[in-house]
């Protein structure tokens, strides 16, 4: 199905640029959005984060012209949105709202098919596309195609909502608190799946939320807003956590910035600790020498495929004269992979009796280890890296 | 003569009158449905206008049907014309009102979603709003039909067609031969017609209300 493959690769994100955009609703004094400038790179997920009523939804709705700006320009893929017929413009921009907004009188397939039909696709192409999208969002097409929305759980409805938005493979996706009505477990699951989808699709996504954790998890960049859509800080999650622009941002983030930093950083991205280790056919004496040089009093025995097997103490090694594999010890316990976040790694550390947890790569092969010291080191590194980057940026701008 | 013999005796006439009655009601309701839904669609987005439409139709409602028919005689004469006009006017109110109520009752988030994915205002109305308001509109049409049935009977007062003639002529010669039989036949006939129409609406509802919103 080469055409289907085309949908997947086509529709890659385009940049969006807001220039001096203002919105004053008739009959209200204060502008909902005041002189907003915002540049969104192609293929990035930008989160608009701020308290209720600060103008996030209004900002988003001006991008697809559901709300017309009072003044200013919005460029989508370099074209001024003013010059595009609003209905046509919206067919090229996926739109996902809270509680999905599925049409209750249409089946799941009918809902997803709306935009392709508006675009005049023939019915075979439409139904192929519907099945493809259902599979993409994790719903078995044969089971769900002909169901009505009210027969679906909240999470399933929102999956269909995402499928409907993606139907014609638009380069841009607007999502207004899409997971706000879901329970925490489903919310986390759909966030994960959005991240997975985005890795594959590389759309330009504008995502509105007031949930700090969601913003940090989803966003490549976050625009933190105050009333009137005034952007206080526009930066990556790591930079926002490491260096909040001002007191407002710091307060909005709430406590626990360091913990959040831990949940954003993956074990594979930090410098790992190394413990004394050897495969089980190594001479026990060699491993003992290594362990003594290290000074921590223990070593890790790997099997022939270099998978962690046992912790052995220097003392046990001292009494052995065969291979390392013959020395008695404790099982290696929990192993963590490179995709594990530092927060999860900490969790694993707290739940074992050991000071370190082995890290494994592909096929469970030993890659290193994580200890409290490693985590602390990683946080320091992240902080100083962000500090350097800011200094560089300020230097560039200032001189 | 028993009621049954009375009916058997005049089978053909009664059948003719019943068909006339049903056909008049059906045509009037059809006209009222088209006009009423259009009026509802044209005004529902502007509360003040739709309020005006409903209250105008409501004022007509306070005029007794007999009086309205009488008022129409100098303008339209006797027979079919005043009957049809009166029935249609009465049938309008429940249809306009339910159209406005049904359309305003559609979740604004759904209209927003329809516009947001690129449906024109017209397409959103035809594909989303009207189908969702349809169950409520259909109830309006059903109520209008019941009303039309009754007013159709009164239409015999201006020599309109239908089973009303049986009732009026019966009542006019109360005490005379078959007077009660005549009035009763007319009344029962209209009641039977009303039940038949109602059954039709249940069927129409089944066929036209989408599965996802059926109660
Ligand atoms: N259609 C509207 N008419 C008048 N005022 C509005 C309208 N939509 C939003 N507003 C006002 O604009 C401000 C920003 O609203 P909104 O963009 O919905 O904020 P957020 O999505 O951040 O909660 C609020 O003060 C809100 O009351
Ligand atoms: Mg909002």
PDB file of C-alpha atoms in Angstrom, chain A residues 61 64 66 87-88 90-91 93 95 97 100-106 111 114-115 117-118 148 150 164, chain B residues 109-121 123 127-129 131-132 210-215:
ATOM      1  CA  UNK A  61      -8.073  29.392  17.973  1.00  0.00           C
ATOM      2  CA  UNK A  64      -7.086  28.101  12.642  1.00  0.00           C
ATOM      3  CA  UNK A  66     -12.001  29.935  14.693  1.00  0.00           C
ATOM      4  CA  UNK A  87     -12.742  26.328   5.937  1.00  0.00           C
ATOM      5  CA  UNK A  88      -9.928  25.268   3.624  1.00  0.00           C
ATOM      6  CA  UNK A  90      -8.964  24.286   8.899  1.00  0.00           C
ATOM      7  CA  UNK A  91      -9.033  21.164   6.738  1.00  0.00           C
ATOM      8  CA  UNK A  93      -4.996  21.787  10.539  1.00  0.00           C
ATOM      9  CA  UNK A  95      -8.049  20.092  15.814  1.00  0.00           C
ATOM     10  CA  UNK A  97     -10.506  19.469  21.973  1.00  0.00           C
ATOM     11  CA  UNK A 100     -12.911  14.734  22.061  1.00  0.00           C
ATOM     12  CA  UNK A 101     -16.032  16.446  20.642  1.00  0.00           C
ATOM     13  CA  UNK A 102     -16.967  13.370  18.618  1.00  0.00           C
ATOM     14  CA  UNK A 103     -20.225  13.542  16.676  1.00  0.00           C
ATOM     15  CA  UNK A 104     -22.519  11.198  18.638  1.00  0.00           C
ATOM     16  CA  UNK A 105     -24.748  10.401  15.663  1.00  0.00           C
ATOM     17  CA  UNK A 106     -21.857   9.110  13.582  1.00  0.00           C
ATOM     18  CA  UNK A 111     -16.235  10.654  12.616  1.00  0.00           C
ATOM     19  CA  UNK A 114     -15.266  13.691   7.923  1.00  0.00           C
ATOM     20  CA  UNK A 115     -12.216  15.601   6.733  1.00  0.00           C
ATOM     21  CA  UNK A 117     -14.813  13.370   2.695  1.00  0.00           C
ATOM     22  CA  UNK A 118     -14.651  17.164   2.809  1.00  0.00           C
ATOM     23  CA  UNK A 148     -20.944   4.834  18.269  1.00  0.00           C
ATOM     24  CA  UNK A 150     -21.137   6.792  23.507  1.00  0.00           C
ATOM     25  CA  UNK A 164     -10.006  12.333  13.304  1.00  0.00           C
TER      26      UNK A 164
ATOM     27  CA  UNK B 109     -18.417  21.987  21.584  1.00  0.00           C
ATOM     28  CA  UNK B 110     -19.718  19.798  18.756  1.00  0.00           C
ATOM     29  CA  UNK B 111     -20.466  22.776  16.546  1.00  0.00           C
ATOM     30  CA  UNK B 112     -17.011  24.043  17.425  1.00  0.00           C
ATOM     31  CA  UNK B 113     -15.504  20.692  16.454  1.00  0.00           C
ATOM     32  CA  UNK B 114     -17.460  20.697  13.177  1.00  0.00           C
ATOM     33  CA  UNK B 115     -16.225  24.161  12.245  1.00  0.00           C
ATOM     34  CA  UNK B 116     -12.763  23.360  13.582  1.00  0.00           C
ATOM     35  CA  UNK B 117     -12.241  20.437  11.226  1.00  0.00           C
ATOM     36  CA  UNK B 118     -13.284  22.557   8.279  1.00  0.00           C
ATOM     37  CA  UNK B 119     -17.034  22.134   7.791  1.00  0.00           C
ATOM     38  CA  UNK B 120     -18.757  25.206   6.394  1.00  0.00           C
ATOM     39  CA  UNK B 121     -21.570  26.684   8.458  1.00  0.00           C
ATOM     40  CA  UNK B 123     -22.484  21.673   6.221  1.00  0.00           C
ATOM     41  CA  UNK B 127     -24.498  17.136   8.921  1.00  0.00           C
ATOM     42  CA  UNK B 128     -24.218  17.839  12.624  1.00  0.00           C
ATOM     43  CA  UNK B 129     -26.762  20.246  14.084  1.00  0.00           C
ATOM     44  CA  UNK B 131     -29.353  15.444  12.742  1.00  0.00           C
ATOM     45  CA  UNK B 132     -28.694  15.984  16.446  1.00  0.00           C
ATOM     46  CA  UNK B 210     -29.247   7.734  14.012  1.00  0.00           C
ATOM     47  CA  UNK B 211     -28.330   4.801  16.249  1.00  0.00           C
ATOM     48  CA  UNK B 212     -25.805   6.800  18.241  1.00  0.00           C
ATOM     49  CA  UNK B 213     -28.386   9.227  19.609  1.00  0.00           C
ATOM     50  CA  UNK B 214     -31.473   7.004  19.798  1.00  0.00           C
ATOM     51  CA  UNK B 215     -32.811   6.868  23.340  1.00  0.00           C
TER      52      UNK B 215
END
